[in-house]
PDB file of C-alpha atoms in Angstrom:
ATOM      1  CA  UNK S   1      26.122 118.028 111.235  1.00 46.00           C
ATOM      2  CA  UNK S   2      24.512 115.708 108.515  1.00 46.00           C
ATOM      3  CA  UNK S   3      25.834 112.574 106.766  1.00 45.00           C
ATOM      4  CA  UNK S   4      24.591 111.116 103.666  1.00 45.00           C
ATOM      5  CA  UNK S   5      25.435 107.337 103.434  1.00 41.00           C
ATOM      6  CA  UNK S   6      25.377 105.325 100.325  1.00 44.00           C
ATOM      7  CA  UNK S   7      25.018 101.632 101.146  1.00 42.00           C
ATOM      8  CA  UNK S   8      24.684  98.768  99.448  1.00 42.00           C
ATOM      9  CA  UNK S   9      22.481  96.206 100.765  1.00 42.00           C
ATOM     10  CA  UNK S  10      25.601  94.317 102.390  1.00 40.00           C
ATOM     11  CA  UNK S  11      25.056  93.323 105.902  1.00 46.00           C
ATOM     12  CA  UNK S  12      26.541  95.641 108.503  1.00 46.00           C
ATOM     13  CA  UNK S  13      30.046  97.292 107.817  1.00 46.00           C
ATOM     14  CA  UNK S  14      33.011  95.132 109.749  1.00 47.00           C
ATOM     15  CA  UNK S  15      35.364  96.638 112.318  1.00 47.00           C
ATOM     16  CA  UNK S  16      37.715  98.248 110.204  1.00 46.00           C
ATOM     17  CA  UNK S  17      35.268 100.593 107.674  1.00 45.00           C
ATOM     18  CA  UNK S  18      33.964 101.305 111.552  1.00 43.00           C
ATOM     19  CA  UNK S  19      36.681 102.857 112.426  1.00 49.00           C
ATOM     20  CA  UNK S  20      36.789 105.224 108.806  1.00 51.00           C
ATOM     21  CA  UNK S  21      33.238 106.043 109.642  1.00 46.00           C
ATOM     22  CA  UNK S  22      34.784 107.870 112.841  1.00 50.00           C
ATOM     23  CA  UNK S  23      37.416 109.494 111.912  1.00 55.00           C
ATOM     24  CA  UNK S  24      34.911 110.803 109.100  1.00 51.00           C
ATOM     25  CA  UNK S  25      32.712 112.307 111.833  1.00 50.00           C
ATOM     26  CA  UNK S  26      35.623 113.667 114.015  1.00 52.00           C
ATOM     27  CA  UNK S  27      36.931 115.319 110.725  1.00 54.00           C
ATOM     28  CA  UNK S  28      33.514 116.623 110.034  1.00 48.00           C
ATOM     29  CA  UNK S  29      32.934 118.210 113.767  1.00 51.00           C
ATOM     30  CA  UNK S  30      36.082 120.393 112.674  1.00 47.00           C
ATOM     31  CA  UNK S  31      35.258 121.647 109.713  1.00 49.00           C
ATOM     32  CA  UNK S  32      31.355 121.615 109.888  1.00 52.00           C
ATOM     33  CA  UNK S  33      30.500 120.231 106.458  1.00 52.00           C
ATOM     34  CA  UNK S  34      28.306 117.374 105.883  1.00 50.00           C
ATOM     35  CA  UNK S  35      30.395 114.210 104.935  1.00 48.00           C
ATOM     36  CA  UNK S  36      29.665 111.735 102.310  1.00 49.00           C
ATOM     37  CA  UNK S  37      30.834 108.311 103.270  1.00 43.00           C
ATOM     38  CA  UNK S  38      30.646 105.238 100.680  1.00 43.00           C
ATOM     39  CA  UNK S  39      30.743 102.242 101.826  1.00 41.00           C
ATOM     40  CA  UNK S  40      30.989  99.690  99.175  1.00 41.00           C
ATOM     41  CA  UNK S  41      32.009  96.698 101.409  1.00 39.00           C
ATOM     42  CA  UNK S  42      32.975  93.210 100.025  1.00 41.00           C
ATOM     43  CA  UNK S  43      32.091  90.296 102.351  1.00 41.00           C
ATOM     44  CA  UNK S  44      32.939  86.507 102.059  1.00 42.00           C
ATOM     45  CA  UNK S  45      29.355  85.108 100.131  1.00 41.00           C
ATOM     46  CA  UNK S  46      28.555  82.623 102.646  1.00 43.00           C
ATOM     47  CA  UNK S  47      25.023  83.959 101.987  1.00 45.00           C
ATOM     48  CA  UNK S  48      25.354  82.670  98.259  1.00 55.00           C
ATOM     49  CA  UNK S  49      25.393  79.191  96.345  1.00 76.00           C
ATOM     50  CA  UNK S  50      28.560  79.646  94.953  1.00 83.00           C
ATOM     51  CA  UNK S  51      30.457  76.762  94.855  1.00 86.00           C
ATOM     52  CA  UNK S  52      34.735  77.150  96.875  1.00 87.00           C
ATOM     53  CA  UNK S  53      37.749  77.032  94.364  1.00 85.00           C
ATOM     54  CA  UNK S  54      38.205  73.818  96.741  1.00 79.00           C
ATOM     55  CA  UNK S  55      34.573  72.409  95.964  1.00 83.00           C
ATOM     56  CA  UNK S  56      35.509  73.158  92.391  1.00 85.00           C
ATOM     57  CA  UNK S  57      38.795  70.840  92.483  1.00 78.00           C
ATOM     58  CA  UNK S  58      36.718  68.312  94.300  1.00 75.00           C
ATOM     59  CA  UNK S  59      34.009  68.082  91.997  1.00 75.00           C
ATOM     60  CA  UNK S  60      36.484  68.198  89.017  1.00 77.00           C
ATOM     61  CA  UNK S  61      40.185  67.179  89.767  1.00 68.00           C
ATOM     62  CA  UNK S  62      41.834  68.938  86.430  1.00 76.00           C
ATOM     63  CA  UNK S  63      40.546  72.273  87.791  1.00 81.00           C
ATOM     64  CA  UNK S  64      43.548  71.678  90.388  1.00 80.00           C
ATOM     65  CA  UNK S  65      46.157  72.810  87.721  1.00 80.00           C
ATOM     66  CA  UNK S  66      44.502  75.975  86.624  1.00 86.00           C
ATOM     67  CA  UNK S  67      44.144  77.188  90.021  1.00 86.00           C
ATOM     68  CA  UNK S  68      47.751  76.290  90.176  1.00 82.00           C
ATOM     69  CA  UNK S  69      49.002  78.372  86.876  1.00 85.00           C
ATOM     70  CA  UNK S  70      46.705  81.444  88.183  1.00 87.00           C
ATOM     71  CA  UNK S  71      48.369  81.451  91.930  1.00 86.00           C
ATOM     72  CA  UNK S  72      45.174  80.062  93.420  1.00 86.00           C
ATOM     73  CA  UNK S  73      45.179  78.174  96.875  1.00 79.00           C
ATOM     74  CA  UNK S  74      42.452  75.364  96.164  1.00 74.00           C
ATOM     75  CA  UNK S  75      43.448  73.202  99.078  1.00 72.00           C
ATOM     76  CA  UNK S  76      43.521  74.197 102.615  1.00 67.00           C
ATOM     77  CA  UNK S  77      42.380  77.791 102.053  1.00 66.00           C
ATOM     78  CA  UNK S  78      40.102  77.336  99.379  1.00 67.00           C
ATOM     79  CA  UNK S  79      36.927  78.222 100.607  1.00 81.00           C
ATOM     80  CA  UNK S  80      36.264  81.193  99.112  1.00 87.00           C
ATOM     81  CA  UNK S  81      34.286  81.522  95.979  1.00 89.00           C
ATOM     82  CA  UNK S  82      35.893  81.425  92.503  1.00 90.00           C
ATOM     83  CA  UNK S  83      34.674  85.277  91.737  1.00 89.00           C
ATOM     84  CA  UNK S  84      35.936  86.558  94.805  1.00 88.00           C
ATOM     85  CA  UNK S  85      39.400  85.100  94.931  1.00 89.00           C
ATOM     86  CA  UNK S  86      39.625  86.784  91.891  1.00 90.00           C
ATOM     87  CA  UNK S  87      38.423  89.971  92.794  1.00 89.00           C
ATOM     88  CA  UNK S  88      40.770  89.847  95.904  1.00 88.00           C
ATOM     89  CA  UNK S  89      43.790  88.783  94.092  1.00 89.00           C
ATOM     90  CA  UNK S  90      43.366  90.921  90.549  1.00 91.00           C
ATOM     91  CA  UNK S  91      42.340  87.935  88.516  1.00 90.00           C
ATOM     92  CA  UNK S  92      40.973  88.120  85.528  1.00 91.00           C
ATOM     93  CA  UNK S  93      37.917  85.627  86.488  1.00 90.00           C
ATOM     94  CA  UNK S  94      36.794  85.120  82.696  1.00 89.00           C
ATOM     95  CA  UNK S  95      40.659  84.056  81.293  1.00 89.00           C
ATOM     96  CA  UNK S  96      40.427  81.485  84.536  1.00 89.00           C
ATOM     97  CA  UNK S  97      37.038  80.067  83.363  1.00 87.00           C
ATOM     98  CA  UNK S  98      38.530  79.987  80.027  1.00 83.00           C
ATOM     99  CA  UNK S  99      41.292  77.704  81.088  1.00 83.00           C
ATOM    100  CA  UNK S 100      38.435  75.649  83.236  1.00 83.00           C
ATOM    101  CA  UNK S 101      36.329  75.221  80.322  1.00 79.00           C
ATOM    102  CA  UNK S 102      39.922  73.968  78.038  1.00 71.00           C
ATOM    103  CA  UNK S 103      40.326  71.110  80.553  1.00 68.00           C
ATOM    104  CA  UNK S 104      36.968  69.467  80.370  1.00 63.00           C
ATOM    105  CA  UNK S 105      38.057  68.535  76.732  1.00 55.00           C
ATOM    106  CA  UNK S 106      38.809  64.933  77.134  1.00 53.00           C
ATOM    107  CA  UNK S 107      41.292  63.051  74.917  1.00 54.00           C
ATOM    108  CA  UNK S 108      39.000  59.790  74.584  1.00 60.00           C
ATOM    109  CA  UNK S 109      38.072  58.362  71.388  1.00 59.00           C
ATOM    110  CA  UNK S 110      34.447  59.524  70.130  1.00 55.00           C
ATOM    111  CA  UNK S 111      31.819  56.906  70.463  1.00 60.00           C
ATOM    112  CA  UNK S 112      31.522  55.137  66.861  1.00 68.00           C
ATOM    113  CA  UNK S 113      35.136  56.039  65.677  1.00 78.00           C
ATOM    114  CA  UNK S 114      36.922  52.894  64.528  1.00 85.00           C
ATOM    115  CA  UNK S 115      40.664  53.051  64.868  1.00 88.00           C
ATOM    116  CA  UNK S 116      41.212  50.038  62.611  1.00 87.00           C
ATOM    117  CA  UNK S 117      39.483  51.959  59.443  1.00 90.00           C
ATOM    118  CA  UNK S 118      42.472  54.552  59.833  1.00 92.00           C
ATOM    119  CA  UNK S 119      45.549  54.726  57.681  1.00 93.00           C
ATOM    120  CA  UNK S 120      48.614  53.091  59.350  1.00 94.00           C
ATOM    121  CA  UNK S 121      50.797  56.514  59.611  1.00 95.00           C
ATOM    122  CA  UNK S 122      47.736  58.186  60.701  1.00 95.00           C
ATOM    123  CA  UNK S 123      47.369  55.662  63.469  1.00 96.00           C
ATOM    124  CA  UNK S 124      50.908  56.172  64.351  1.00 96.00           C
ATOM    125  CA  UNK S 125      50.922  60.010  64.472  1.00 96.00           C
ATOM    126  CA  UNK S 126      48.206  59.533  66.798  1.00 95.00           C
ATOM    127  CA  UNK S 127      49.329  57.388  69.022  1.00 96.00           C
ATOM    128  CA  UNK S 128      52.384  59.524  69.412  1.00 96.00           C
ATOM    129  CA  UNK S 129      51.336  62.874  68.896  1.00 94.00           C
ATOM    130  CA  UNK S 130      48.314  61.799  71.606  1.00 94.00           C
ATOM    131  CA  UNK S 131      49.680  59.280  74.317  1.00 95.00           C
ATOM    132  CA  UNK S 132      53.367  59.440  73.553  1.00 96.00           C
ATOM    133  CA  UNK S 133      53.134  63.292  74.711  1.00 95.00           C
ATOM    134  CA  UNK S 134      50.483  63.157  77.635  1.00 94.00           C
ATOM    135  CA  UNK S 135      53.042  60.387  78.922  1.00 94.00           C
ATOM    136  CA  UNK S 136      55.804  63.027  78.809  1.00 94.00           C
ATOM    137  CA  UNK S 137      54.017  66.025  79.379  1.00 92.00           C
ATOM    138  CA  UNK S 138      51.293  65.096  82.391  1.00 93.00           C
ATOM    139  CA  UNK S 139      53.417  61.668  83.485  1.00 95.00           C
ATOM    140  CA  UNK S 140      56.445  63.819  84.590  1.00 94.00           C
ATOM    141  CA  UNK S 141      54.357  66.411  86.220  1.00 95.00           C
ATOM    142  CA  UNK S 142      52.410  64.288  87.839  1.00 96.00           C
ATOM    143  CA  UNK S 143      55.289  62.070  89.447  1.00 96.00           C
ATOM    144  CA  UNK S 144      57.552  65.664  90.440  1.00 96.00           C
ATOM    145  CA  UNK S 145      53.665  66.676  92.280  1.00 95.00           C
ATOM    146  CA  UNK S 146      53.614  63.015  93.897  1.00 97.00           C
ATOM    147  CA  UNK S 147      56.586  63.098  95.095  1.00 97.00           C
ATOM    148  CA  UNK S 148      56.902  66.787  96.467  1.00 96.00           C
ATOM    149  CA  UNK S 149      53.472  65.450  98.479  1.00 95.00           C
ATOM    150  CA  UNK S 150      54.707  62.299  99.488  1.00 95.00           C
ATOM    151  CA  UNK S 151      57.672  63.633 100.990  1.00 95.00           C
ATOM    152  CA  UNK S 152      55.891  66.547 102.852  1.00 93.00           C
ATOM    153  CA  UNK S 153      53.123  64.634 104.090  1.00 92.00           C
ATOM    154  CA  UNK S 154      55.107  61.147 104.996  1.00 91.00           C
ATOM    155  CA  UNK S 155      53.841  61.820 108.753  1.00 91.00           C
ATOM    156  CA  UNK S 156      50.391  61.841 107.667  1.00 91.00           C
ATOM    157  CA  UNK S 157      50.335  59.285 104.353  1.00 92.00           C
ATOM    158  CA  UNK S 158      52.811  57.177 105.066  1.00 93.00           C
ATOM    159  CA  UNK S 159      51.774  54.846 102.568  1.00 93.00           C
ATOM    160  CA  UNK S 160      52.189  57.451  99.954  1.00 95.00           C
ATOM    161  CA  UNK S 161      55.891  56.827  99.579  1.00 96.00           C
ATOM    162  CA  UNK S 162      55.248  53.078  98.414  1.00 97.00           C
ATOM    163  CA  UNK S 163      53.216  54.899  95.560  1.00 97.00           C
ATOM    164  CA  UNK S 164      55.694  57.624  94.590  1.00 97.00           C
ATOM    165  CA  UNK S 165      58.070  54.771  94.168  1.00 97.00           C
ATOM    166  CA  UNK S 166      55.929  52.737  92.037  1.00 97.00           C
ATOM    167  CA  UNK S 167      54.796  55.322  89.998  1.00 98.00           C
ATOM    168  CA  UNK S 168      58.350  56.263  89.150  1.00 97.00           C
ATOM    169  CA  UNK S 169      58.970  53.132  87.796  1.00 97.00           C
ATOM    170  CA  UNK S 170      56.198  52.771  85.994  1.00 97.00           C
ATOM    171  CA  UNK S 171      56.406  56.156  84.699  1.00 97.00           C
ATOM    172  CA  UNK S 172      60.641  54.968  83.723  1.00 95.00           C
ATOM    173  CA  UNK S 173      59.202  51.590  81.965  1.00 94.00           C
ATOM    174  CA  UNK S 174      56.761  53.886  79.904  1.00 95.00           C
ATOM    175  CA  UNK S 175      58.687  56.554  78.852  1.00 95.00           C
ATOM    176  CA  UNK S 176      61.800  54.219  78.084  1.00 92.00           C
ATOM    177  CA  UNK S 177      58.841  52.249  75.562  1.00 91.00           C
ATOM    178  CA  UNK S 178      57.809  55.418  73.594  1.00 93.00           C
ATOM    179  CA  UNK S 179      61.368  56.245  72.748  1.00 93.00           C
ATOM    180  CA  UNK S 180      62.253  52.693  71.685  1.00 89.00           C
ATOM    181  CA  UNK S 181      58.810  52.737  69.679  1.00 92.00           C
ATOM    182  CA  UNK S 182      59.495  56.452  68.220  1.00 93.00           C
ATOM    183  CA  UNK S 183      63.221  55.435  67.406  1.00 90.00           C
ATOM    184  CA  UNK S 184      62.990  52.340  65.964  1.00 87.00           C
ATOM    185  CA  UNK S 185      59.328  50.839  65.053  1.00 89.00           C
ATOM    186  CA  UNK S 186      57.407  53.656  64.144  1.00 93.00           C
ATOM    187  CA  UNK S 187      59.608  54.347  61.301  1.00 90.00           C
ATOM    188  CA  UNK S 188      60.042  51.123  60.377  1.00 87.00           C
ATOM    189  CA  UNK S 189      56.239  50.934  59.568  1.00 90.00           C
ATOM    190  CA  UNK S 190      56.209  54.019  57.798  1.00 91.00           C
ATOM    191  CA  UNK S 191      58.859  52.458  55.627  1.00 86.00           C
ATOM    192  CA  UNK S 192      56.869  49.597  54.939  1.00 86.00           C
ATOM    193  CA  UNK S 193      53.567  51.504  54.014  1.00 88.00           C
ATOM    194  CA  UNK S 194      54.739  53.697  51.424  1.00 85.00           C
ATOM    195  CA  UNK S 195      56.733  50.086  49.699  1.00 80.00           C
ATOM    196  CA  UNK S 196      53.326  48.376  50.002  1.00 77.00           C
ATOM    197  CA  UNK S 197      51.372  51.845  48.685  1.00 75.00           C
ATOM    198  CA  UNK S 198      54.109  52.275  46.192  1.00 71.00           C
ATOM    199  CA  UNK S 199      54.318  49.190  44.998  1.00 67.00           C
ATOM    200  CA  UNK S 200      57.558  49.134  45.296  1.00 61.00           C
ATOM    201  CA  UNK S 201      59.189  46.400  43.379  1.00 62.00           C
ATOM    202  CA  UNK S 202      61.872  46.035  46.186  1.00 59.00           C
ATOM    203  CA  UNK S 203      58.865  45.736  48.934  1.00 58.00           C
ATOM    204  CA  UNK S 204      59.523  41.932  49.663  1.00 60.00           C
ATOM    205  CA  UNK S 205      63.372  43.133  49.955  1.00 61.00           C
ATOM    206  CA  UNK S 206      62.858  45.725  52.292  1.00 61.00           C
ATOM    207  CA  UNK S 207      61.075  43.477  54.776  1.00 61.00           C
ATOM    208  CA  UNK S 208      64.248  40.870  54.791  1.00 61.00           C
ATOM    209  CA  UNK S 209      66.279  43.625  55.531  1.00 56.00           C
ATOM    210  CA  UNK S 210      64.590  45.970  57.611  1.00 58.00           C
ATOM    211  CA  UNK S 211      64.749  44.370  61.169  1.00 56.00           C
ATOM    212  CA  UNK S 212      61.908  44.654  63.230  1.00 61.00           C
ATOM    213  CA  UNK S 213      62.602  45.768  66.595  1.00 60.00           C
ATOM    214  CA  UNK S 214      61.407  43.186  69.148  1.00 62.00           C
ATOM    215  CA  UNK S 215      61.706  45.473  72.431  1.00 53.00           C
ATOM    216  CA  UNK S 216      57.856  46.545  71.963  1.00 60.00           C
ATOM    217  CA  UNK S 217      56.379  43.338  72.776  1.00 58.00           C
ATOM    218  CA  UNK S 218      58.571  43.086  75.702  1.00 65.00           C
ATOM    219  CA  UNK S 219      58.551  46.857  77.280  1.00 65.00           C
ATOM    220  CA  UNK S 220      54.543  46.182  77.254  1.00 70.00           C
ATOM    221  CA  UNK S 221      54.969  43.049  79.080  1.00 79.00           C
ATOM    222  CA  UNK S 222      56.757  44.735  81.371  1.00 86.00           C
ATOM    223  CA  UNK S 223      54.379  47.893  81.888  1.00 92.00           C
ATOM    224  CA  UNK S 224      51.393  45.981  82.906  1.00 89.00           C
ATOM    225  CA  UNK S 225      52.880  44.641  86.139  1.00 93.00           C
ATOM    226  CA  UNK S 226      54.022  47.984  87.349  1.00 95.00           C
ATOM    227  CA  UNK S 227      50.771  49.445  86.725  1.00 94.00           C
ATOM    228  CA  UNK S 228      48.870  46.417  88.716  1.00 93.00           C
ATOM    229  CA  UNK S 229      51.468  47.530  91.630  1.00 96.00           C
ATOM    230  CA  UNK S 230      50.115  51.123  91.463  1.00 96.00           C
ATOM    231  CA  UNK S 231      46.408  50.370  91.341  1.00 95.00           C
ATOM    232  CA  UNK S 232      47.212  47.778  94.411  1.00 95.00           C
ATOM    233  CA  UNK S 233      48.833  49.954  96.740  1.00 96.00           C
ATOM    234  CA  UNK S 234      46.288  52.539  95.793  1.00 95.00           C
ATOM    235  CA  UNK S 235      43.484  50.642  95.859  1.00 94.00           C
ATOM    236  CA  UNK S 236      42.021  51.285  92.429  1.00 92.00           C
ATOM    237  CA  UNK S 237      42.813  55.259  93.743  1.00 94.00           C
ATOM    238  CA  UNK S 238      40.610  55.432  96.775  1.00 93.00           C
ATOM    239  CA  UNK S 239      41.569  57.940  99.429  1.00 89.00           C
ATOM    240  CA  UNK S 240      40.018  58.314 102.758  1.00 87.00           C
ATOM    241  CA  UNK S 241      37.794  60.487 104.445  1.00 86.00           C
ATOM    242  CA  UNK S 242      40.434  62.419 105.978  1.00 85.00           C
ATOM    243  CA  UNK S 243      42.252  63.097 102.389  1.00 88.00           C
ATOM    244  CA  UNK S 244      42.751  66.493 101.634  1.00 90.00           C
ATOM    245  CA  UNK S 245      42.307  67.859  98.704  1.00 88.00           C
ATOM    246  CA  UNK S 246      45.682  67.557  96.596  1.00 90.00           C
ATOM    247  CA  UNK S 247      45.551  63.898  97.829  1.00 93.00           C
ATOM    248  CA  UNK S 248      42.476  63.742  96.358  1.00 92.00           C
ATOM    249  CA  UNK S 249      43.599  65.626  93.084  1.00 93.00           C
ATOM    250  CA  UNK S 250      46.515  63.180  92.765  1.00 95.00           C
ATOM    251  CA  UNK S 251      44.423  60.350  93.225  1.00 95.00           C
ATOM    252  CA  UNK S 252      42.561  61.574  90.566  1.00 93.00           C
ATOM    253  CA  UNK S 253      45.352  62.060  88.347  1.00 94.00           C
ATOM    254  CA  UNK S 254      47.027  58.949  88.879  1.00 96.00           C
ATOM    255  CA  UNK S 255      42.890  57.152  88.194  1.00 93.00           C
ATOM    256  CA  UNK S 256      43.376  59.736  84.425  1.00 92.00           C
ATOM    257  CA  UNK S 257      47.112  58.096  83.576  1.00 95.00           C
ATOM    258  CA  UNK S 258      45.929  54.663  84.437  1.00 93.00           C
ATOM    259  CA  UNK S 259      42.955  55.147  82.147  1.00 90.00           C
ATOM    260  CA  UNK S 260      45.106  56.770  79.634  1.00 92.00           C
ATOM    261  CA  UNK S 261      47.404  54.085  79.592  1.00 93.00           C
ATOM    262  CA  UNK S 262      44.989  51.229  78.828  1.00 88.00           C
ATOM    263  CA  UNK S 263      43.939  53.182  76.173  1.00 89.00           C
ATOM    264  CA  UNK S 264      47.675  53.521  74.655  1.00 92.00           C
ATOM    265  CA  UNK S 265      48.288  49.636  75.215  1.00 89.00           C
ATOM    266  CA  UNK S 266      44.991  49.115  73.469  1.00 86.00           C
ATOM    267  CA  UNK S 267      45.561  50.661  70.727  1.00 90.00           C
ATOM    268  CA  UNK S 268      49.074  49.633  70.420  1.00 90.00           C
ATOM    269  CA  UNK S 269      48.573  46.213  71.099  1.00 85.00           C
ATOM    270  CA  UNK S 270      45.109  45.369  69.719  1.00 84.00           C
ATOM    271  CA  UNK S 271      45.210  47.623  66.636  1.00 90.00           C
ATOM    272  CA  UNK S 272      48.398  48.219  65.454  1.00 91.00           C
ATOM    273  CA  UNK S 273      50.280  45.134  66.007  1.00 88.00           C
ATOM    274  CA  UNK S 274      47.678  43.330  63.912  1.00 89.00           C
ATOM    275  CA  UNK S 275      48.000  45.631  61.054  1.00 91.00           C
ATOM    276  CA  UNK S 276      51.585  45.614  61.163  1.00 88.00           C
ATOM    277  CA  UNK S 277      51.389  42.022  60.769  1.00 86.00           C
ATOM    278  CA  UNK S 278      49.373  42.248  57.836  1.00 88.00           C
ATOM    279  CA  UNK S 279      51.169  44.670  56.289  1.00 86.00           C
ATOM    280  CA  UNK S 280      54.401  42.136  56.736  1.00 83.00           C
ATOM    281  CA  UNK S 281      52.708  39.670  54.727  1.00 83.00           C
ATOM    282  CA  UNK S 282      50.615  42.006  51.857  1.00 79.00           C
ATOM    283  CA  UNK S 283      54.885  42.881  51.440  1.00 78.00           C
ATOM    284  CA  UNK S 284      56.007  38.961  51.252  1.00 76.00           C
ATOM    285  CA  UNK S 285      53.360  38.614  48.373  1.00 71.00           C
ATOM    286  CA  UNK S 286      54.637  41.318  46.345  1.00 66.00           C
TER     287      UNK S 286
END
């Protein structure tokens, strides 16, 4: 009786392709033909440097939601390499590092760009089309994925509760801003650019009776507070040793809307409030 074995330079064969390796010899004592046996084993890498799916999300929260959308446990059973969870679960690896690469695009402005050179509607459409949508978008994902945590982990974070809470209402105070901004002084500034780059005789008259709305100022006022509640009872989003990893993902998250935010108000407040009060009174003097 000969075997021929093709091997590749795995270590040796677990318990299970053991057992195929014997009922391949008992077969072969029956029929007295040499047996070919390949044994193309997959093991877990540990001999590699490949970096877990859950060293991954730690090393770069955002990769949390891609491992989501692809069915990809990156928390407590993450510690498998990225190419093999793929191979193991049909994945095609290169359409997940795809989606890996699109989130490492960051939404920041560009060193050197200068928001106050910009055209007034082009600083509007970009404050909504850019802010006003990651608010709606990534703030109501991110408070459903808080609050799913919080309340199945309130044994272990406690404290996490106190955030979900504050989070909603910040999240509330936010979204209720963009709509009052979108519905009533974002078009009211459009309106007053194209009198001013018109010249619209009736430019002066438009002002008088185009009210501006006064909830902006307000709703801001009001937004600043809630997120100073969020960063305390976070602690400028610093989680413990013992924090697992979607903990630490939402902590992350949470640290990317705060920072997002700021941005928003600056440019809101800062920018465009100064140009819309200049563009008030270029419309008096017409």
């Amino acid at each position: 009786m000969g075997f021929v074995f093709r091997r590749q330079s795995y270590p040796p064969p677990a318990a299970p392709q053991l057992m195929g390796v014997r009922r391949a010899a008992e077969q072969s004592q029956l029929s007295r033909q040499p047996v070919r046996i390949d044994l193309r084993l997959h093991f877990v890498t540990a001999m590699t440097n490949a970096p877990t799916v859950s060293e991954i999300v730690r090393h770069d929260y955002r990769a949390a939601d891609v491992f989501r959308k692809w069915g990809i446990n990156y928390c407590c059973g993450g510690n498998r390499p990225l190419e093999e969870v793929c191979r193991l679960q049909g994945i095609d690896r290169d359409a997940v590092e795809a989606d890996l690469a699109g989130t490492r695009r960051g939404r920041r402005l560009l060193p050197g760009i200068d928001p106050n050179a910009w055209p007034l509607p082009f600083l509007i459409d970009y404050i909504q089309q850019l802010h006003h949508a990651f608010l709606r978008n990534s703030g109501w994902a991110l408070g459903r994925q808080l609050h799913d945590f919080a309340a199945g982990h309130e044994k272990k974070y406690p404290y996490l509760r106190e955030v979900d809470f504050a989070f909603a209402d910040l999240l509330e105070q936010c979204i209720e801003q963009v709509e009052a901004e979108e519905e009533g002084l974002f078009p009211y500034l459009r309106q007053l650019w194209n009198a001013r780059s018109n010249h619209d005789e009736y430019g002066a008259l438009y002002l008088r009776t185009l009210v501006r709305p006064k909830a902006h100022a307000d709703g801001e006022r009001r937004v600043l507070p809630l997120l100073e509640r969020v960063r305390a009872l976070t602690g400028n989003y610093t989680f413990g040793e013992d924090a697992c990893t979607n903990h630490q993902v939402l902590y992350h998250k949470l640290r990317d809307f705060d920072e997002d935010l700021v941005q928003h108000l600056y440019l809101e407040q800062s920018v465009l409030q100064p140009r819309a009060a200049l563009l008030e009174k270029e419309l008096r003097a017409l």
